[in-house]
Coordinates of C-alpha atoms in Angstrom, one line a residue:
Chain A
M6 CA 83.2 103.6 115.9
A7 CA 86.3 101.5 116.8
E8 CA 89.7 103.2 117.2
K9 CA 92.0 103.2 114.2
V10 CA 95.1 101.3 114.8
L11 CA 98.3 100.9 112.7
M12 CA 98.8 97.4 111.7
K13 CA 100.8 95.3 109.2
G14 CA 98.6 94.0 106.3
N15 CA 99.4 90.5 107.2
E16 CA 98.5 90.8 110.8
A17 CA 95.4 92.8 110.0
L18 CA 94.2 90.0 107.7
A19 CA 94.9 87.3 110.3
E20 CA 92.9 89.3 113.0
A21 CA 89.9 89.8 110.7
A22 CA 89.9 86.0 110.0
I23 CA 89.8 85.3 113.8
Q24 CA 87.1 88.0 114.2
C25 CA 84.8 86.4 111.5
G26 CA 84.9 83.0 113.1
C27 CA 87.8 81.3 111.3
K28 CA 89.3 79.1 114.1
H29 CA 91.3 76.7 111.9
Y30 CA 94.5 77.8 110.3
F31 CA 97.1 75.5 108.7
G32 CA 100.2 77.0 107.1
Y33 CA 103.8 76.9 106.6
P34 CA 106.3 79.9 106.8
I35 CA 107.5 81.8 103.8
T36 CA 108.4 85.5 103.2
P37 CA 106.6 87.8 102.9
Q38 CA 103.4 86.3 104.4
T39 CA 105.0 84.7 107.7
E40 CA 103.4 87.3 109.8
I41 CA 100.0 85.7 109.1
A42 CA 101.1 82.3 110.5
A43 CA 103.0 84.0 113.4
Y44 CA 99.8 86.0 114.3
M45 CA 97.6 83.0 114.2
S46 CA 100.1 80.9 116.3
K47 CA 99.8 83.6 119.0
R48 CA 96.1 84.4 118.9
L49 CA 94.2 81.1 117.9
P50 CA 94.9 78.9 120.9
K51 CA 93.6 81.7 123.1
E52 CA 90.5 81.8 121.0
G53 CA 89.8 78.2 121.4
G54 CA 90.9 77.5 117.8
V55 CA 93.6 75.4 116.1
F56 CA 96.9 76.7 114.7
L57 CA 98.9 74.1 113.1
Q58 CA 102.3 74.5 111.3
A59 CA 102.2 71.6 108.9
E60 CA 105.1 69.8 107.6
S61 CA 104.6 71.3 104.1
E62 CA 102.3 73.4 102.0
V63 CA 100.8 70.4 100.5
A64 CA 99.9 69.0 104.1
A65 CA 98.5 72.4 105.0
I66 CA 96.1 72.7 102.2
N67 CA 94.9 69.1 102.7
M68 CA 94.3 69.9 106.4
V69 CA 92.2 72.8 105.2
L70 CA 90.2 70.4 103.0
G71 CA 89.6 68.2 106.1
A72 CA 88.5 71.0 108.4
T73 CA 86.2 72.6 105.8
A74 CA 84.6 69.3 104.9
A75 CA 83.7 69.0 108.6
G76 CA 82.0 72.3 108.2
V77 CA 84.2 74.8 110.0
R78 CA 85.7 78.0 108.5
S79 CA 89.3 77.2 107.7
M80 CA 92.2 78.9 105.9
T81 CA 95.8 78.7 104.8
S82 CA 98.2 81.3 103.6
S83 CA 101.4 81.4 101.6
S84 CA 103.5 83.3 99.1
S85 CA 103.8 82.4 95.5
P86 CA 106.1 79.3 95.4
G87 CA 104.2 77.9 98.4
V88 CA 100.8 78.6 96.7
S89 CA 102.0 76.6 93.8
L90 CA 102.6 73.7 96.1
K91 CA 99.0 74.0 97.3
S92 CA 97.5 73.6 93.8
E93 CA 96.6 70.0 94.0
G94 CA 94.7 70.4 97.2
V95 CA 93.0 73.5 95.9
S96 CA 91.8 71.5 92.9
Y97 CA 90.5 68.7 95.2
I98 CA 88.6 71.4 97.3
A99 CA 87.1 72.8 94.2
G100 CA 86.2 69.3 93.0
S101 CA 84.7 68.5 96.3
D102 CA 82.5 71.6 96.2
L103 CA 83.9 73.0 99.5
P104 CA 84.5 76.6 100.5
A105 CA 88.1 77.5 101.9
L106 CA 90.1 80.6 102.1
I107 CA 93.5 80.7 100.5
I108 CA 95.8 83.8 100.9
N109 CA 98.6 84.5 98.4
V110 CA 100.9 87.3 99.5
Q111 CA 102.7 87.4 96.1
R112 CA 106.4 87.7 95.5
G113 CA 108.5 87.7 92.3
G114 CA 108.6 84.5 90.2
P115 CA 108.9 82.1 88.5
G116 CA 110.7 79.5 90.7
L117 CA 111.9 80.6 94.0
G118 CA 112.1 84.1 92.3
G119 CA 112.5 86.8 94.9
I120 CA 110.9 88.0 98.0
Q121 CA 109.8 91.5 96.9
P122 CA 106.2 92.4 96.0
S123 CA 104.7 91.2 92.7
Q124 CA 101.5 90.5 90.9
S125 CA 102.7 87.7 88.7
D126 CA 100.4 85.1 90.0
Y127 CA 97.3 86.7 88.4
W128 CA 97.0 84.1 85.8
Q129 CA 97.5 81.3 88.4
A130 CA 94.8 82.8 90.6
T131 CA 92.2 83.5 87.9
K132 CA 92.8 80.8 85.3
A133 CA 94.2 77.6 86.9
L134 CA 95.4 77.1 90.4
G135 CA 95.4 73.4 89.8
H136 CA 94.1 70.9 87.2
G137 CA 90.6 70.6 85.9
D138 CA 87.7 72.8 85.1
F139 CA 87.3 75.2 87.9
Q140 CA 87.3 78.7 89.2
M141 CA 87.9 80.4 92.6
F142 CA 86.4 83.6 93.9
V143 CA 89.4 85.9 93.8
L144 CA 89.5 89.3 95.7
A145 CA 92.4 91.8 95.3
P146 CA 92.8 94.2 98.3
S147 CA 94.5 97.5 97.7
T148 CA 94.6 98.9 101.2
I149 CA 95.1 97.4 104.7
Q150 CA 91.4 98.3 105.4
E151 CA 90.5 96.0 102.4
M152 CA 92.8 93.2 103.8
V153 CA 90.4 93.2 106.7
D154 CA 87.1 93.8 104.9
F155 CA 87.5 91.2 102.4
V156 CA 88.1 88.4 104.7
P157 CA 84.5 87.9 105.7
L158 CA 83.4 88.6 102.2
A159 CA 85.7 85.8 100.8
F160 CA 84.3 83.3 103.4
E161 CA 80.6 84.4 102.7
V162 CA 80.7 84.2 99.0
G163 CA 82.7 80.9 99.1
E164 CA 80.2 79.3 101.5
K165 CA 77.2 80.6 99.5
Y166 CA 78.4 79.0 96.3
R167 CA 80.6 76.3 97.7
V168 CA 83.8 77.4 96.0
P169 CA 87.2 78.1 97.3
S170 CA 88.0 81.8 97.7
M171 CA 91.4 83.5 97.4
I172 CA 92.8 86.8 98.6
L173 CA 95.4 87.8 96.2
S174 CA 97.6 90.2 98.1
D175 CA 101.3 91.0 97.7
G176 CA 104.5 91.7 99.7
M177 CA 103.9 95.4 99.8
L178 CA 100.3 95.1 101.3
G179 CA 101.4 92.3 103.6
Q180 CA 104.4 94.2 105.0
M181 CA 103.1 97.8 105.1
M182 CA 101.2 99.5 108.0
E183 CA 98.2 101.7 107.5
P184 CA 95.5 102.9 109.9
V185 CA 92.8 100.2 110.0
E186 CA 89.5 99.8 111.7
F187 CA 87.9 96.6 112.6
P188 CA 84.2 96.2 112.3
E189 CA 82.0 96.1 115.5
K190 CA 82.1 92.5 116.7
K191 CA 78.8 90.7 115.9
D192 CA 77.7 87.2 115.9
T193 CA 78.8 86.1 112.4
A194 CA 76.0 84.2 110.6
I195 CA 77.8 81.3 109.2
A196 CA 75.6 79.7 106.5
E197 CA 74.0 76.2 107.3
K198 CA 76.2 73.5 105.9
P199 CA 74.0 70.4 105.3
W200 CA 76.8 68.8 103.3
A201 CA 79.3 68.8 106.1
T202 CA 80.8 65.6 107.3
N203 CA 80.3 66.3 110.9
G204 CA 78.6 63.2 112.3
H205 CA 75.1 62.1 111.2
Q206 CA 74.2 60.6 114.7
N207 CA 71.8 58.2 112.9
K208 CA 69.5 61.2 112.2
R209 CA 70.4 61.7 108.5
P210 CA 72.0 59.8 105.6
K211 CA 75.8 60.0 105.8
N212 CA 77.5 62.8 103.9
I213 CA 80.5 62.1 101.6
V214 CA 83.2 64.5 100.5
N215 CA 84.7 63.2 97.3
S216 CA 86.3 64.5 94.1
L217 CA 86.6 61.1 92.3
Y218 CA 84.0 60.1 89.6
I219 CA 84.8 57.4 87.3
E220 CA 81.8 57.5 85.1
P221 CA 82.5 60.4 82.5
E222 CA 78.8 61.3 82.2
V223 CA 78.5 61.6 85.9
L224 CA 81.5 63.8 86.1
E225 CA 80.4 65.9 83.1
N226 CA 77.1 66.6 84.8
L227 CA 78.7 67.5 88.0
V228 CA 81.1 69.9 86.3
K229 CA 78.2 71.5 84.3
E230 CA 76.3 72.0 87.6
R231 CA 79.3 73.7 89.0
Y232 CA 79.5 76.0 86.0
E233 CA 76.0 77.1 86.4
R234 CA 77.1 78.3 89.9
Y235 CA 80.0 80.1 88.2
E236 CA 77.6 81.8 85.9
K237 CA 75.7 83.0 89.0
I238 CA 78.8 84.2 90.6
K239 CA 79.7 86.1 87.4
A240 CA 76.3 87.7 87.3
E241 CA 76.1 88.7 90.9
E242 CA 79.6 89.0 92.4
Q243 CA 81.5 91.3 90.3
R244 CA 83.1 94.2 92.1
A245 CA 85.2 97.1 91.0
E246 CA 86.0 100.7 92.0
E247 CA 85.5 103.4 89.5
F248 CA 87.9 106.3 90.0
M249 CA 87.4 109.5 87.9
T250 CA 85.9 107.4 85.0
E251 CA 82.9 109.7 84.2
D252 CA 84.8 111.6 81.4
A253 CA 87.9 109.4 81.1
E254 CA 89.4 109.2 77.6
I255 CA 92.3 107.3 78.9
V256 CA 91.2 104.5 81.2
I257 CA 93.7 102.7 83.5
V258 CA 92.9 99.2 84.7
A259 CA 95.0 98.2 87.7
F260 CA 94.5 96.1 90.9
G261 CA 96.0 95.8 94.3
A262 CA 99.4 97.5 94.8
S263 CA 99.8 98.8 91.3
S264 CA 96.4 100.5 91.5
R265 CA 97.8 102.7 94.4
V266 CA 100.7 103.8 92.2
A267 CA 98.4 104.4 89.3
R268 CA 96.0 106.5 91.6
S269 CA 98.9 108.9 92.4
A270 CA 99.8 109.2 88.7
I271 CA 96.2 109.9 87.8
K272 CA 95.7 112.6 90.3
T273 CA 98.9 114.5 88.8
A274 CA 97.7 113.9 85.2
R275 CA 94.3 115.4 86.0
E276 CA 96.1 118.4 87.4
E277 CA 97.7 118.6 84.0
G278 CA 94.3 118.5 82.3
I279 CA 94.5 114.9 81.0
K280 CA 91.1 113.1 81.2
V281 CA 92.2 109.9 82.9
G282 CA 90.5 107.6 85.3
M283 CA 90.8 104.1 86.5
V284 CA 88.7 101.0 86.9
R285 CA 90.2 99.1 89.8
P286 CA 89.1 95.3 89.7
I287 CA 88.2 94.2 93.3
T288 CA 87.1 90.8 92.1
L289 CA 89.8 89.4 89.7
W290 CA 87.4 86.4 89.2
P291 CA 84.8 87.1 88.4
F292 CA 86.5 89.8 86.3
P293 CA 84.5 93.0 86.5
E294 CA 83.4 93.1 82.8
K295 CA 80.5 95.4 83.6
A296 CA 82.6 98.1 85.1
I297 CA 85.1 98.0 82.1
E298 CA 82.0 98.1 79.7
K299 CA 80.6 101.2 81.3
T300 CA 83.8 103.1 80.4
I301 CA 83.7 102.2 76.7
P302 CA 81.6 105.3 75.5
T303 CA 84.2 107.8 76.7
A304 CA 87.4 105.8 76.5
K305 CA 89.8 106.3 73.6
K306 CA 92.5 104.1 75.1
Y307 CA 93.0 101.7 77.9
L308 CA 96.2 101.2 79.8
C309 CA 96.6 98.2 82.0
V310 CA 99.2 98.7 84.9
E311 CA 100.5 95.5 86.6
M312 CA 103.4 94.3 88.5
N313 CA 104.1 91.5 86.0
M314 CA 104.8 91.2 82.3
G315 CA 101.1 91.5 81.3
Q316 CA 98.5 89.1 82.6
M317 CA 95.3 90.9 83.5
V318 CA 95.7 92.9 80.2
D319 CA 94.3 89.7 78.5
D320 CA 91.1 89.9 80.3
V321 CA 90.8 93.6 79.6
R322 CA 91.3 92.9 75.9
L323 CA 88.6 90.3 76.0
V324 CA 86.1 92.9 77.4
V325 CA 87.2 95.7 75.1
N326 CA 87.1 93.1 72.1
G327 CA 89.0 95.3 69.6
R328 CA 86.9 98.3 70.1
K329 CA 89.7 100.4 71.6
P330 CA 93.4 99.9 71.8
V331 CA 94.6 98.4 75.1
E332 CA 98.2 99.1 76.1
F333 CA 100.2 97.7 78.9
F334 CA 102.7 99.0 81.3
G335 CA 104.3 96.8 84.0
R336 CA 107.5 96.2 86.2
T337 CA 108.2 92.7 87.4
G338 CA 110.5 90.6 89.5
G339 CA 109.7 92.5 92.7
V340 CA 110.1 96.0 91.3
I341 CA 107.2 98.4 92.2
P342 CA 106.5 100.9 89.5
T343 CA 106.8 104.6 90.5
P344 CA 103.9 107.1 89.9
A345 CA 106.4 109.1 87.7
E346 CA 106.7 106.1 85.4
V347 CA 103.0 105.6 85.2
L348 CA 102.5 109.4 84.7
D349 CA 105.0 109.2 81.7
Q350 CA 102.9 106.4 80.2
I351 CA 99.8 108.5 80.6
R352 CA 101.3 111.6 79.1
A353 CA 102.6 109.7 76.1
L354 CA 99.1 108.1 75.5
A355 CA 97.5 111.7 75.7
G356 CA 100.1 113.2 73.5
K357 CA 99.8 110.3 70.9
E358 CA 96.1 110.9 70.4
M359 CA 94.6 114.0 72.0
Chain B
M9 CA 103.7 121.1 105.7
S10 CA 102.4 120.6 102.1
K11 CA 99.6 118.0 101.5
T12 CA 101.8 115.0 101.6
L13 CA 105.2 114.4 103.3
N14 CA 107.4 111.7 102.1
V15 CA 110.0 110.5 104.7
L16 CA 112.8 108.0 104.2
L17 CA 114.8 106.6 107.1
A18 CA 117.8 104.6 106.4
G19 CA 120.7 103.0 108.2
F20 CA 121.9 99.6 109.7
G21 CA 119.5 97.0 111.1
G22 CA 119.4 97.6 114.9
Q23 CA 119.6 101.4 114.8
G24 CA 115.8 101.6 115.3
I25 CA 115.0 102.6 111.8
L26 CA 111.7 100.8 111.8
F27 CA 110.8 102.0 115.3
A28 CA 111.5 105.6 114.4
G29 CA 109.4 105.3 111.3
K30 CA 106.5 104.0 113.5
T31 CA 106.9 106.9 115.9
I32 CA 106.5 109.4 112.9
A33 CA 103.7 107.3 111.5
Y34 CA 101.7 107.2 114.9
S35 CA 102.2 110.9 115.5
G36 CA 100.7 111.6 112.0
L37 CA 97.8 109.2 112.9
M38 CA 97.2 111.2 116.2
D39 CA 96.6 114.3 113.9
N40 CA 94.1 112.1 111.9
K41 CA 96.3 112.3 109.0
E42 CA 96.5 109.5 106.3
I43 CA 99.5 107.4 107.1
S44 CA 101.6 104.6 105.5
W45 CA 104.7 102.8 106.8
L46 CA 106.6 100.4 104.6
P47 CA 109.8 98.6 105.6
S48 CA 112.4 97.1 103.6
Y49 CA 112.2 93.4 104.4
G50 CA 114.3 90.2 103.9
P51 CA 117.9 89.3 104.2
E52 CA 119.2 92.8 103.9
M53 CA 117.8 93.6 107.4
R54 CA 120.1 91.2 109.1
G55 CA 122.9 93.5 109.9
G56 CA 122.8 95.0 106.5
T57 CA 121.1 98.2 105.3
C58 CA 117.6 98.8 106.5
N59 CA 115.2 101.5 105.3
C60 CA 111.6 102.5 105.9
S61 CA 109.3 104.7 104.0
V62 CA 106.7 106.8 105.9
V63 CA 104.1 109.0 104.1
I64 CA 101.9 111.5 106.0
S65 CA 99.3 113.0 103.9
E66 CA 96.0 115.0 104.0
E67 CA 94.6 112.7 101.3
S68 CA 94.6 108.9 100.6
I69 CA 98.1 107.6 100.0
G70 CA 99.0 106.1 96.5
S71 CA 102.3 104.4 96.5
P72 CA 103.7 103.8 100.0
L73 CA 107.1 103.4 98.6
V74 CA 109.1 106.7 99.0
T75 CA 111.4 107.1 96.0
Q76 CA 111.7 110.9 96.1
P77 CA 111.8 111.8 99.9
D78 CA 110.9 115.3 101.2
V79 CA 112.9 114.3 104.3
L80 CA 115.9 111.8 104.6
I81 CA 117.2 110.6 107.8
A82 CA 120.5 109.0 107.2
M83 CA 122.2 106.8 109.9
N84 CA 125.2 105.5 108.0
L85 CA 127.3 106.5 105.0
P86 CA 125.9 103.7 102.6
S87 CA 122.4 105.0 103.2
L88 CA 123.4 108.6 102.7
D89 CA 125.3 107.9 99.4
K90 CA 122.4 105.8 98.1
F91 CA 119.6 108.3 98.8
V92 CA 121.2 111.7 98.8
D93 CA 120.4 112.5 95.1
A94 CA 116.8 111.2 95.5
V95 CA 115.9 113.9 97.9
V96 CA 113.7 116.6 96.3
P97 CA 115.1 120.1 95.8
G98 CA 114.3 122.1 98.9
G99 CA 114.0 118.8 101.0
T100 CA 115.6 118.1 104.2
I101 CA 118.4 115.7 105.1
L102 CA 119.2 114.9 108.7
V103 CA 122.6 113.2 109.2
D104 CA 123.9 111.4 112.2
S105 CA 127.4 112.9 112.2
S106 CA 128.7 110.4 114.6
M107 CA 128.3 107.7 112.0
I108 CA 128.9 109.8 108.9
S109 CA 131.9 112.3 108.7
K110 CA 131.1 113.1 105.0
K111 CA 129.3 116.4 104.3
V112 CA 126.4 116.6 101.7
E113 CA 127.6 118.4 98.6
R114 CA 124.2 119.4 97.4
T115 CA 123.2 123.0 98.0
D116 CA 119.6 122.8 97.1
V117 CA 118.6 120.9 100.2
N118 CA 118.6 121.8 103.9
V119 CA 121.1 119.6 105.9
Y120 CA 121.3 119.3 109.5
Y121 CA 124.2 117.4 111.1
I122 CA 123.6 116.1 114.6
D123 CA 126.1 114.1 116.6
A124 CA 123.2 111.9 117.6
T125 CA 124.9 108.5 118.4
K126 CA 127.5 110.2 120.5
I127 CA 125.1 112.4 122.3
A128 CA 122.8 109.4 123.0
D129 CA 125.7 107.4 124.4
E130 CA 126.8 110.2 126.6
R131 CA 123.3 110.9 128.1
G132 CA 122.6 107.1 128.8
L133 CA 120.2 107.0 125.8
K134 CA 121.9 104.2 124.0
G135 CA 119.9 103.1 121.0
C136 CA 117.9 106.3 120.9
A137 CA 120.1 108.3 118.4
I138 CA 117.6 108.2 115.7
I139 CA 114.8 109.5 118.0
I140 CA 117.0 112.5 118.6
L141 CA 117.0 113.0 114.8
V142 CA 113.2 112.5 114.8
G143 CA 113.1 115.4 117.4
K144 CA 115.2 117.6 115.2
M145 CA 113.0 116.7 112.2
F146 CA 110.0 117.7 114.3
K147 CA 111.6 121.1 115.0
E148 CA 112.6 121.7 111.4
V149 CA 109.8 120.3 109.3
G150 CA 106.9 120.2 111.8
F151 CA 105.4 116.9 110.5
C152 CA 102.7 116.9 113.2
T153 CA 101.4 118.9 116.2
K154 CA 103.5 118.7 119.5
E155 CA 100.5 117.0 121.2
A156 CA 100.4 114.4 118.4
L157 CA 104.1 113.7 118.8
D158 CA 103.6 113.2 122.6
K159 CA 100.8 110.8 122.1
G160 CA 102.6 109.1 119.1
I161 CA 105.6 108.2 121.1
Q162 CA 103.4 106.8 123.9
K163 CA 101.4 104.7 121.3
V164 CA 104.4 103.2 119.7
I165 CA 106.1 101.9 122.9
P166 CA 104.3 98.7 124.1
A167 CA 103.1 98.6 127.8
K168 CA 105.7 96.0 128.6
K169 CA 108.5 98.2 127.5
A170 CA 107.1 101.2 129.4
A171 CA 110.7 101.9 130.9
M172 CA 111.8 103.0 127.4
L173 CA 109.2 105.8 127.2
G174 CA 111.1 108.2 129.4
L175 CA 114.4 107.6 127.5
N176 CA 112.6 108.3 124.1
Q177 CA 110.9 111.3 125.4
E178 CA 114.3 112.6 126.6
A179 CA 115.8 111.8 123.1
L180 CA 113.0 113.8 121.4
K181 CA 113.6 116.7 123.6
I182 CA 117.3 116.8 122.9
G183 CA 116.6 116.7 119.2
M184 CA 114.0 119.4 119.5
E185 CA 116.5 121.7 121.3
S186 CA 119.5 121.1 119.1

C-alpha cells in the first residue's frame, strides 16, 4: 500500500487527474479552487501535458470541448461564479455527446457571493448547467480520499456514456487537508473513442463534432437517443453510502461537507438512544433513489441537511412522494453548520414524534 | 487524550499558524490517527487574523471546523478575545504572553502563559514562537507520542528548507521544558 500523505483537497484532486491520464487542463483562477490550477501548472508540463490559463472561464471550457473532441482526457475547474460562465460551453459539450470533467469547488452565492464553502450550486449541477435538455454525471465527494477516488470514476462513466461529468466539491473540501492514499499506478484503460476528431488519415470517414441541428425531427431523435443513455445511467450508476440506516426512524439525507457535520451529530444522537441514520448521496445525478427507497420501511421522518436554502430536499421529496414528512435544515452564504445545530434538529424531530 | 482532540490555532498571518497546525496534524498522522487540517482562507490572511482548525481522532472525523476547541493556541489579543469563550470547560489555552498582556478570566480552563515570541527572538529562533507553544502543548496535553512528534516535524519541513529543521526542533524542546 502506498504511504498516506497529507494533502489539500484541491491538490489531491489535481494529482489524481494527472495519475489517471488527464494531460489537458484549461482553467482560470478563482478562490477557493485556485490550487487546482496552480498544481496543474507545476506538474503538467513535466508530464508532457498541457496546462493553459485561458483568458476567461468561457475560453477555458471551449478549449476543453476542443481537446475532448480530439479524444484526450481533458478537464477544467472553477468555483461557483466561474462555473456559471462555463455554462454555455458545458451545454455545447453535452449537445456534442462529449465526455469532459468539470470541477466546481463551490462558494457562497448568488452573484460574486462570498468565498466561504457552500452547496448552493446543487440545482445548477443536477438540473441545468446550461440550456437545453441535458444532464451531467455529478459526483459529490465528502473526504479528500474521495476527491482522489472520484476523478477516474468521473472520467470512466463520462466516456462510457459520452456525457460531461462534474465533481461538485466545496471550499471546505478544497482547502482542508486529510491523509490520502493514491492508488497504485496502473496503465489506465481509456475507452476507445471511434468518434474522436483526431485525423482520419484517409482510412475512415471523417468524424464531425457538432451540436447544431436545424431540422426539429432530427434534433428530437438525437435528444431522445441521449435520454435513453440517461435512463441507463439512472439504472446503473446510482451511488450512495448508507450510514446506520438499518433501524433508522429519522433518516438524514446529506452530501459532501454537510454530510460530515451530520455524521458527527448522528453519532452523538445514537449515544442518546435516538434511532437516526443517514443516506449520503455520492452521485447527485443520477440521484440515488434506490438508497432512499430502502429506508422507507423504518423511516418516520426525513431531514435534509444542506449548505444552502434547500435544494436537494426537492429530490428527496420526489422519492419519498408524500409517504413521510421531509424536513430541511441548512445554513447558507458560506456558513458551515455545526454538529450541535444538527443534533438539536435531530432531538427536536425525535421529541416531536417518538 | 480522549477519542477526539480539537485544536484551534489563531493569530496574525505570518506567525506560522498554518505551519504549526500542519506540525500537529503530521505528528498525529505518524501515530496513525485520523487527522484533519482546515485553514481560514481568503483576504483575512493578508496581514489580518489567521486561524487553523486541527482535529486528531481515533475515529473518522466529521466536521473539520473546530468551533469548541479542547486546545486553543492564541498568538494575539484579537484571537484570544474571539475564541476564549469557545474553549470547552476543562480545556487548555496556551497564550503567547509576549503578544498578549491580558490574563484569561475564566477559571474552568487550564491556561499557560509562555513568553514565546521574546524567547524565540533571544535564542535566534525568530518566527518559531508558535512552535515553542506546540512544544508546551505536547507537554501538557500529550496529543501524540514523542516519536510521532519527532517524525512529524521532519515531515512538515520540506527538503529544500532543511536548515529550518534544527531551529524548529530547538523551539519544540524549549516548549517542552518550560
